[in-house]
Coordinates of C-alpha atoms in Angstrom, one line a residue:
Chain A
M78 CA 0.2 0.2 0.3
E79 CA 0.9 3.4 -0.9
R80 CA 0.8 6.3 1.5
E81 CA 1.8 10.0 1.6
I82 CA 2.6 10.6 5.6
T83 CA 3.2 14.1 7.2
L84 CA 6.0 14.4 9.9
P85 CA 5.0 14.5 12.9
V86 CA 3.4 11.2 12.7
A87 CA 0.5 10.1 15.0
Q88 CA 1.2 6.6 16.5
D89 CA -1.6 4.8 15.3
L90 CA -0.9 5.2 12.2
V91 CA 2.7 3.9 12.6
R92 CA 1.3 0.6 14.4
E93 CA -0.7 0.2 11.0
L94 CA 2.0 0.3 8.6
R95 CA 3.4 -3.3 8.0
V96 CA 6.0 -4.5 5.7
G97 CA 5.9 -4.0 2.1
D98 CA 3.8 -0.8 2.9
V99 CA 5.4 2.6 0.2
L100 CA 5.6 5.7 2.2
Y101 CA 6.4 9.5 0.8
L102 CA 7.2 11.5 3.9
T103 CA 6.9 14.9 4.2
G104 CA 8.4 17.1 6.5
R105 CA 11.1 17.1 8.5
F106 CA 14.3 14.2 9.3
F107 CA 17.1 14.6 10.9
T108 CA 20.2 13.0 9.9
A109 CA 22.2 10.7 12.6
R110 CA 25.3 7.8 12.4
D111 CA 27.5 6.7 14.7
E112 CA 28.9 9.3 15.9
A113 CA 25.4 11.6 15.8
H114 CA 24.2 8.2 17.9
H115 CA 26.7 7.5 20.6
L116 CA 26.6 11.5 21.1
M117 CA 23.4 11.7 21.7
L118 CA 22.7 9.2 24.4
E119 CA 25.6 10.4 25.9
R120 CA 23.4 13.7 26.2
K121 CA 20.6 12.6 27.8
A122 CA 22.2 10.3 30.2
K123 CA 23.9 13.1 31.4
G124 CA 20.8 15.1 31.3
E125 CA 21.3 17.6 29.2
E126 CA 19.2 18.7 26.7
I127 CA 19.3 18.1 23.2
P128 CA 18.7 21.3 20.8
F129 CA 15.9 19.4 18.4
D130 CA 12.9 17.5 18.9
P131 CA 14.0 14.3 17.8
S132 CA 10.3 12.4 18.0
Q133 CA 8.7 14.9 15.7
M134 CA 11.5 13.9 13.1
A135 CA 12.3 10.9 11.0
L136 CA 15.7 9.4 11.5
F137 CA 17.7 9.5 8.8
H138 CA 20.8 7.2 8.7
C139 CA 23.0 9.4 6.3
G140 CA 26.0 11.4 5.9
P141 CA 25.2 13.4 3.3
V142 CA 27.2 16.2 0.8
V143 CA 25.9 19.3 1.7
K144 CA 27.9 22.8 0.3
E145 CA 27.9 26.1 1.7
E146 CA 26.7 28.8 -0.6
G147 CA 25.1 32.6 -0.6
T148 CA 27.0 35.4 1.4
G149 CA 26.5 36.8 5.1
R150 CA 26.7 33.9 7.7
P151 CA 24.5 31.9 9.8
R152 CA 20.8 33.1 10.5
E153 CA 22.1 37.0 9.3
I154 CA 20.1 38.9 6.7
S155 CA 22.2 38.5 3.6
P156 CA 22.9 42.4 1.6
P157 CA 20.0 43.0 -1.1
G158 CA 20.5 40.9 -4.4
A159 CA 22.7 38.4 -2.9
I160 CA 21.7 34.4 -2.5
P161 CA 21.1 34.2 1.7
W162 CA 23.5 32.2 3.0
G163 CA 22.8 28.3 3.9
W164 CA 23.5 24.9 3.1
R165 CA 22.4 23.1 -0.4
V166 CA 22.4 18.9 -0.2
I167 CA 24.3 17.9 -2.9
A168 CA 23.6 14.2 -2.4
A169 CA 22.0 12.3 0.6
G170 CA 21.4 8.9 -0.1
P171 CA 21.3 7.1 2.9
T172 CA 24.5 4.5 5.0
T173 CA 24.6 0.7 5.8
S174 CA 22.3 0.9 8.7
A175 CA 23.7 -2.2 10.6
R176 CA 26.3 -0.3 12.4
M177 CA 23.6 1.8 14.5
E178 CA 22.1 -1.8 15.6
M179 CA 24.2 -1.1 18.9
F180 CA 22.5 2.4 19.6
E181 CA 19.1 1.6 18.2
D182 CA 16.8 0.0 20.6
R183 CA 18.3 2.3 23.3
F184 CA 18.1 5.3 20.7
L185 CA 14.3 4.5 20.0
S186 CA 13.5 4.5 23.4
A187 CA 15.3 7.6 24.3
F188 CA 14.3 9.9 21.9
G189 CA 10.5 8.9 20.5
V190 CA 11.5 8.1 16.9
K191 CA 8.5 6.5 14.6
I192 CA 10.3 6.3 11.7
I193 CA 14.2 5.2 10.4
I194 CA 15.0 5.5 7.2
G195 CA 18.6 3.7 5.9
K196 CA 19.6 0.7 3.9
G197 CA 20.5 -2.7 4.4
G198 CA 18.1 -3.4 7.1
M199 CA 18.8 -4.2 11.0
G200 CA 18.6 -6.3 13.6
E201 CA 17.1 -8.4 16.3
R202 CA 17.4 -5.8 19.0
T203 CA 17.0 -3.0 16.6
Q204 CA 13.1 -5.3 15.6
R205 CA 12.5 -6.0 19.1
A206 CA 12.3 -1.9 19.7
L207 CA 10.4 -1.6 17.1
E208 CA 8.0 -3.7 18.7
A209 CA 8.1 -2.4 22.0
H210 CA 7.7 1.4 20.9
G211 CA 5.7 1.4 18.0
A212 CA 8.1 2.6 15.3
V213 CA 9.7 1.3 11.8
Y214 CA 12.4 1.1 9.7
T215 CA 12.0 1.8 5.9
H216 CA 14.5 1.3 2.8
Y217 CA 15.7 3.6 0.7
T218 CA 18.1 2.8 -2.5
G219 CA 21.2 2.7 -1.5
G220 CA 23.6 4.9 -3.7
A221 CA 21.0 7.1 -4.8
G222 CA 22.4 10.3 -3.5
A223 CA 21.6 12.7 -6.3
L224 CA 18.1 11.1 -6.5
A225 CA 17.2 11.5 -2.8
A226 CA 19.0 15.1 -2.9
K227 CA 15.9 15.9 -5.1
A228 CA 13.0 15.6 -2.6
I229 CA 15.4 17.7 0.0
E230 CA 14.1 21.6 0.2
Q231 CA 16.1 22.7 2.7
V232 CA 18.8 22.3 5.3
E233 CA 17.6 24.1 8.2
D234 CA 20.1 23.2 10.4
V235 CA 22.9 21.1 11.6
F236 CA 24.2 20.2 15.0
W237 CA 27.8 19.3 16.2
L238 CA 29.3 20.0 12.7
D239 CA 32.7 21.4 14.4
E240 CA 32.9 17.8 16.2
L241 CA 32.1 15.6 14.6
G242 CA 32.2 16.8 11.0
M243 CA 29.9 16.8 7.6
P244 CA 29.4 13.3 8.0
E245 CA 28.5 12.9 10.9
A246 CA 27.2 15.8 12.1
V247 CA 23.8 15.5 12.3
W248 CA 21.5 17.6 9.9
I249 CA 18.1 18.9 9.5
F250 CA 16.3 18.5 6.4
R251 CA 13.0 19.5 5.4
V252 CA 11.5 17.1 2.5
K253 CA 9.1 16.3 0.6
S254 CA 7.2 13.7 -0.8
F255 CA 10.7 11.8 -0.1
G256 CA 10.3 8.3 -1.5
P257 CA 9.6 5.4 -2.4
L258 CA 10.3 4.5 0.9
L259 CA 9.7 0.5 1.8
V260 CA 8.9 -0.8 4.9
T261 CA 10.8 -3.4 5.4
M262 CA 11.0 -4.4 9.2
D263 CA 7.2 -2.8 11.5
S264 CA 6.5 -2.8 14.7
T265 CA 4.5 -6.4 14.6
G266 CA 7.6 -7.8 14.4
G267 CA 7.5 -7.9 10.3
S268 CA 11.0 -8.4 8.8
L269 CA 11.2 -8.4 5.1
Y270 CA 14.4 -9.9 6.1
T271 CA 14.1 -12.4 8.0
E272 CA 11.5 -13.4 5.3
L273 CA 14.4 -13.4 2.5
A274 CA 16.6 -15.3 4.7
K275 CA 14.1 -18.4 4.9
T276 CA 14.1 -17.8 0.7
I277 CA 17.8 -17.5 0.3
A278 CA 18.1 -20.6 2.7
K279 CA 16.3 -22.8 0.6
N280 CA 18.3 -21.6 -2.5
M281 CA 21.6 -22.0 -0.6
V282 CA 20.5 -25.6 -0.8
K283 CA 20.5 -25.6 -4.4
I284 CA 23.5 -23.5 -4.4
R285 CA 25.4 -26.8 -2.6
E286 CA 24.1 -29.5 -5.0
R287 CA 24.9 -27.6 -8.1
M288 CA 28.9 -26.8 -6.6
K289 CA 29.1 -30.4 -6.3
D290 CA 28.2 -31.4 -10.0
Chain B
M206 CA 53.6 22.6 -19.5
I207 CA 52.7 18.5 -18.7
D208 CA 52.4 19.6 -15.2
R209 CA 49.4 21.9 -15.0
Q210 CA 47.8 19.5 -17.8
L211 CA 48.4 16.6 -15.7
K212 CA 47.4 18.7 -12.6
D213 CA 44.3 18.8 -14.5
A214 CA 43.6 15.6 -15.7
L215 CA 43.9 14.8 -12.6
M216 CA 41.1 17.1 -11.4
Q217 CA 39.2 16.3 -14.0
A218 CA 38.9 12.3 -12.8
V219 CA 38.3 13.0 -9.7
K220 CA 34.8 15.0 -10.9
Q221 CA 34.3 12.3 -13.6
A222 CA 34.7 9.0 -11.2
A223 CA 32.7 10.9 -9.0
T224 CA 29.4 12.0 -11.6
I225 CA 29.6 10.0 -14.1
L226 CA 29.2 6.1 -13.5
P227 CA 31.0 4.5 -16.2
S228 CA 29.5 3.4 -19.0
D229 CA 30.1 -0.6 -18.6
V230 CA 28.8 -0.7 -14.9
V231 CA 25.5 1.3 -16.5
D232 CA 24.9 -1.1 -19.5
A233 CA 25.2 -4.0 -16.8
L234 CA 22.8 -2.1 -14.4
K235 CA 20.4 -2.0 -17.5
R236 CA 20.5 -5.5 -18.0
A237 CA 19.9 -6.3 -14.6
E238 CA 17.3 -3.9 -14.4
A239 CA 15.2 -6.2 -18.0
K240 CA 16.3 -9.2 -16.1
E241 CA 14.3 -8.5 -12.7
R242 CA 10.9 -9.9 -12.5
S243 CA 9.8 -8.4 -9.2
D244 CA 8.7 -4.9 -8.7
L245 CA 10.5 -4.3 -5.7
A246 CA 14.0 -5.5 -7.2
K247 CA 13.3 -3.6 -10.7
G248 CA 12.3 -0.5 -8.6
Q249 CA 16.0 -0.5 -7.0
L250 CA 17.8 -0.7 -10.6
S251 CA 15.3 1.7 -11.8
A252 CA 16.3 4.3 -8.8
I253 CA 19.8 3.4 -9.4
L254 CA 20.0 4.5 -13.0
K255 CA 17.8 7.5 -12.6
N256 CA 19.9 8.6 -9.4
C257 CA 23.4 7.7 -12.3
E258 CA 21.4 10.1 -15.1
I259 CA 20.8 13.0 -12.0
A260 CA 24.4 13.0 -11.5
R261 CA 25.5 12.7 -14.9
T262 CA 23.2 15.9 -16.4
G263 CA 24.4 18.0 -12.7
A264 CA 27.4 17.2 -12.2
L265 CA 26.7 16.3 -9.0
P266 CA 28.1 13.1 -7.1
I267 CA 26.2 9.9 -8.0
C268 CA 26.5 8.5 -3.8
Q269 CA 27.1 10.8 -1.3
D270 CA 29.7 8.8 -0.2
T271 CA 32.2 9.9 -2.4
G272 CA 34.8 7.0 -1.1
I273 CA 38.5 7.1 -0.5
Q274 CA 40.1 8.2 -2.9
T275 CA 42.4 5.2 -4.1
F276 CA 44.8 5.9 -7.1
F277 CA 46.9 3.3 -8.8
V278 CA 50.0 4.6 -10.8
E279 CA 50.5 1.7 -13.1
A280 CA 54.8 3.6 -14.4
G281 CA 55.9 2.1 -17.7
M282 CA 59.5 1.7 -17.2
S283 CA 60.2 2.5 -20.6
S284 CA 57.9 6.3 -20.1
P285 CA 59.8 9.1 -20.4
Y286 CA 58.4 10.5 -17.9
L287 CA 59.6 8.6 -15.4
A288 CA 61.2 11.9 -13.5
K289 CA 57.2 13.4 -13.2
L290 CA 56.9 10.3 -10.9
R291 CA 57.8 12.8 -7.8
V292 CA 55.1 15.1 -8.6
I293 CA 51.8 12.9 -9.4
G294 CA 52.2 12.0 -5.5
A295 CA 51.8 16.1 -4.3
F296 CA 49.3 16.0 -7.8
I297 CA 47.3 13.7 -6.5
A298 CA 46.8 14.7 -3.4
E299 CA 46.1 18.5 -4.2
A300 CA 43.4 17.4 -7.2
T301 CA 42.1 15.5 -4.1
A302 CA 41.5 18.4 -1.9
E303 CA 40.9 20.9 -4.4
A304 CA 37.8 18.5 -5.7
T305 CA 36.9 18.1 -2.4
V306 CA 35.8 21.5 -2.7
A307 CA 34.7 22.3 -6.1
I308 CA 32.7 19.4 -7.1
P309 CA 32.1 18.7 -3.3
L310 CA 33.2 15.5 -2.4
R311 CA 32.3 14.6 1.3
P312 CA 35.2 14.8 3.7
N313 CA 36.0 11.4 4.5
T314 CA 39.4 11.4 6.1
V315 CA 38.9 10.6 9.9
D316 CA 42.2 10.5 12.6
P317 CA 41.7 7.0 13.9
F318 CA 42.9 8.0 17.2
T319 CA 41.1 11.4 17.5
G320 CA 37.9 11.0 15.2
K321 CA 39.5 14.3 13.8
N322 CA 38.1 15.1 10.0
P323 CA 40.7 17.1 8.6
G324 CA 37.2 18.6 5.4
D325 CA 40.2 18.2 2.7
N326 CA 39.9 14.3 1.9
L327 CA 43.8 14.5 2.9
G328 CA 45.7 13.5 6.1
R329 CA 48.5 10.0 6.7
F330 CA 48.1 7.5 3.7
M331 CA 45.6 9.7 2.2
P332 CA 44.7 9.7 -0.7
Y333 CA 45.8 6.0 -0.7
I334 CA 48.5 6.0 -4.1
N335 CA 49.5 1.9 -5.2
W336 CA 52.5 2.5 -6.9
E337 CA 53.6 0.0 -9.6
L338 CA 56.1 0.0 -12.1
V339 CA 55.7 -2.3 -15.2
D340 CA 57.1 -3.0 -18.9
G341 CA 55.9 -0.1 -21.6
D342 CA 56.3 3.4 -22.0
E343 CA 53.0 4.9 -21.1
I344 CA 52.3 5.8 -17.0
M345 CA 48.7 4.9 -16.5
I346 CA 46.4 6.5 -13.1
T347 CA 43.6 4.8 -12.4
L348 CA 41.5 6.4 -9.8
L349 CA 39.3 3.7 -7.5
P350 CA 36.8 5.9 -5.3
K351 CA 35.5 3.3 -2.9
G352 CA 32.7 3.8 -0.9
G353 CA 33.2 2.7 3.3
G354 CA 30.2 0.4 2.9
S355 CA 31.3 -1.6 0.3
E356 CA 35.2 -1.6 2.0
N357 CA 33.3 -2.4 5.5
M358 CA 32.6 -6.3 3.8
S359 CA 35.9 -6.6 3.1
A360 CA 36.8 -10.6 4.0
L361 CA 40.6 -12.0 4.5
M362 CA 40.5 -15.8 4.4
M363 CA 43.2 -18.3 4.9
L364 CA 41.8 -21.4 3.4
T365 CA 42.9 -25.0 4.4
P366 CA 44.2 -26.0 0.7
G367 CA 42.8 -29.4 0.9
V368 CA 38.8 -27.3 0.9
G369 CA 40.2 -27.2 -3.1
M370 CA 38.4 -25.1 -5.7
E371 CA 35.1 -26.4 -4.5
G372 CA 35.8 -24.9 -1.4
L373 CA 37.0 -21.6 -2.1
K374 CA 33.6 -21.1 -4.0
E375 CA 31.5 -21.9 -1.1
A376 CA 33.8 -19.7 1.0
V377 CA 32.9 -16.8 -1.1
V378 CA 29.0 -18.2 -2.4
D379 CA 29.0 -17.7 1.7
H380 CA 30.9 -14.7 2.3
V381 CA 29.2 -13.0 -0.3
V382 CA 25.4 -13.9 0.9
A383 CA 26.0 -13.5 4.9
C384 CA 26.6 -9.8 3.6
G385 CA 23.1 -8.7 2.2
G386 CA 22.3 -5.4 1.4
K387 CA 25.0 -4.1 3.0
P388 CA 27.7 -3.7 0.6
C389 CA 25.0 -2.0 -1.8
P390 CA 24.0 -5.0 -3.8
P391 CA 24.4 -5.4 -7.0
T392 CA 28.0 -5.5 -6.1
I393 CA 31.0 -6.4 -7.9
V394 CA 32.7 -9.2 -6.5
G395 CA 37.2 -9.1 -6.8
L396 CA 38.1 -12.3 -5.8
G397 CA 42.2 -12.6 -5.2
I398 CA 43.5 -16.1 -4.9
G399 CA 47.0 -17.4 -3.3
G400 CA 50.2 -15.3 -2.9
G401 CA 49.9 -14.5 1.1
A402 CA 47.4 -12.6 3.4
D403 CA 48.2 -8.9 1.6
I404 CA 49.0 -10.6 -1.6
A405 CA 45.7 -12.1 -1.9
L406 CA 43.9 -8.7 -0.5
K407 CA 45.6 -6.4 -3.2
L408 CA 45.0 -8.8 -5.6
A409 CA 40.9 -8.7 -5.1
K410 CA 40.9 -4.9 -4.8
R411 CA 43.0 -4.7 -8.4
A412 CA 40.8 -7.0 -9.8
L413 CA 38.2 -4.7 -9.5
L414 CA 39.6 -2.0 -11.9
R415 CA 38.5 -4.3 -14.8
D416 CA 35.5 -3.4 -17.1
V417 CA 32.3 -5.4 -15.7
G418 CA 31.5 -7.9 -17.5
S419 CA 35.2 -8.7 -18.6
R420 CA 36.6 -11.8 -18.3
H421 CA 40.2 -13.3 -17.1
P422 CA 42.3 -14.2 -20.1
E423 CA 43.2 -17.5 -19.0
P424 CA 39.7 -19.7 -19.8
V425 CA 40.3 -21.5 -15.7
V426 CA 39.7 -18.5 -14.1
A427 CA 37.4 -17.2 -16.6
S428 CA 35.1 -20.1 -16.4
L429 CA 35.2 -19.7 -12.4
E430 CA 34.4 -16.6 -12.4
G431 CA 31.3 -16.8 -14.4
E432 CA 30.3 -19.7 -12.2
I433 CA 30.5 -18.0 -9.3
L434 CA 28.2 -15.4 -10.4
E435 CA 25.9 -18.0 -11.6
L436 CA 25.8 -19.6 -7.7
L437 CA 25.7 -15.8 -6.0
N438 CA 22.7 -15.3 -8.4
M439 CA 21.0 -18.4 -7.9
S440 CA 21.0 -17.4 -3.9
G441 CA 18.0 -14.6 -4.4
L442 CA 19.6 -12.1 -2.1
G443 CA 19.2 -9.3 -5.2
P444 CA 19.5 -6.1 -5.5
M445 CA 19.8 -3.9 -2.3
G446 CA 19.6 -7.3 -0.7
I447 CA 15.9 -7.0 -0.9
G448 CA 15.3 -9.7 -3.1
G449 CA 15.6 -10.8 -6.4
V450 CA 18.3 -12.5 -9.2
T451 CA 20.9 -10.4 -9.3
T452 CA 23.0 -10.3 -6.5
A453 CA 26.2 -9.6 -8.0
L454 CA 27.0 -8.0 -11.5
A455 CA 30.3 -9.6 -12.2
V456 CA 32.6 -11.7 -10.4
H457 CA 36.6 -10.6 -11.0
V458 CA 39.2 -13.0 -9.8
E459 CA 43.2 -12.0 -10.0
Y460 CA 45.8 -14.8 -8.9
A461 CA 49.1 -15.7 -7.6
F462 CA 50.1 -18.6 -6.9
R463 CA 50.3 -20.0 -3.5
H464 CA 52.3 -21.6 -0.4
P465 CA 51.9 -25.3 -0.8
A466 CA 50.5 -25.1 2.6
A467 CA 48.0 -22.5 2.2
L468 CA 45.1 -20.6 0.2
P469 CA 45.0 -17.4 0.9
L470 CA 41.1 -16.1 -0.6
G471 CA 41.1 -12.6 -1.1
I472 CA 37.6 -10.9 -1.0
V473 CA 36.6 -6.9 -1.8
L474 CA 33.2 -6.0 -2.9
Q475 CA 32.3 -3.0 -5.0
C476 CA 28.9 -1.3 -4.5
W477 CA 27.0 -0.6 -7.6
A478 CA 28.6 2.4 -8.0
D479 CA 31.6 0.9 -9.5
R480 CA 33.3 4.5 -10.0
R481 CA 36.3 4.6 -11.9
A482 CA 38.4 6.7 -13.7
K483 CA 41.8 7.2 -15.8
V484 CA 44.8 9.5 -16.5
R485 CA 47.5 8.1 -19.3
I486 CA 50.8 10.1 -20.2
T487 CA 51.6 8.7 -23.1
A488 CA 55.4 8.1 -24.4
D489 CA 54.8 11.4 -26.3
G490 CA 53.4 13.6 -23.8
R491 CA 49.8 13.4 -24.3
V492 CA 48.0 13.8 -20.9
E493 CA 44.7 11.8 -21.3
V494 CA 42.0 11.4 -19.1
I495 CA 39.9 8.2 -20.1

């Protein structure tokens, strides 16, 4: 089933999503890779404030290429006729989600994220956390960075850029109809990866027979 | 004169590699798209091809992971420009740093101890240059920018020689299938057989420099490539690891003789974005980007 979803998303709606559904998202994403997961969890544990509200956005496993453009400085009004200062997204496809497996269950619990966007799928711990917190994991074509950038309308903010560098920093994107995103892990325990693993296991038996020929 | 040309050509090669997928790879992806039966698998390949078109026409990076810039310099020992090898290293570093801003590339070099990213794709041993002296009168510089997702799926196996080629095939299939969607399939599978631990991995990476679909000149090796490709595509893993008939676009094998007690197997996977570009310095002083 294809759905246009506007973020923030209602809990009931996420609970209805099933493996195989295709989503197009409008609203805000925040990017977070290994370092950002680690940093945000650490800040949260120390009781420090996170400068944005992750629960209102989708979590994008992504380390984008962004370019600083225009004149002026951040949050300053640029001179008349000049291109205002800002970041432009050049390429922003998903990174391998498996690296975040060690953080994701705690991350979902700490920040109330409902939709994860990544590639390659995630493991058992995340699957259980999706069920516990009513969230889904969605897949976007890996490497399709130029295509993904087209659906990103604006870079609204960036956090921890100096500490983490461009790929690992947290970028806030405003997106319009970002997709197609395929739900591959849902909140009822459904997983495309688990189902596919069964098919692959059967095929591996045939492959081993063929190898002996 | 040649210095200026060389520097410009290296800049152009970095840009070309980041933004234009070589035609042999695009053709292989198109064949895969035609072959896939499920909408899901076809959809992944259609998105990839559409993405490559946007990147090519807009001069944008194909993937946000513009990779670690790795250069292979093959210097012909009869080249009149051998003395240029001294400056080639410096030019490669300059071109990488300048292209990082101009294209732009993602700054991808990080100090392993402090986690600091200098922002220019430079750093200790970065960009990495593989120097090699070969026969001939040309100098060929091949750029292979390689992403982290596929590089993370590299493996070295010191197999027991007794397992033979059957055991080797099994090891490759098991490994590639276990990688799932992580290396961004359909992949190009580079295999290095024999030599030693370092040699096997080096050969595996060098195997990725070949055009997709090219076969090893030795029939026995070529037939092994074809056979492993067929076995991999029987797995059903498919594009992006979400199911389908194209798990790999090609298998490239390079080999060296081995120690009697050892059967080293190096596996290096390249994602579908098999980006490459070459700069050639001919004996008569022409500098060409290929």
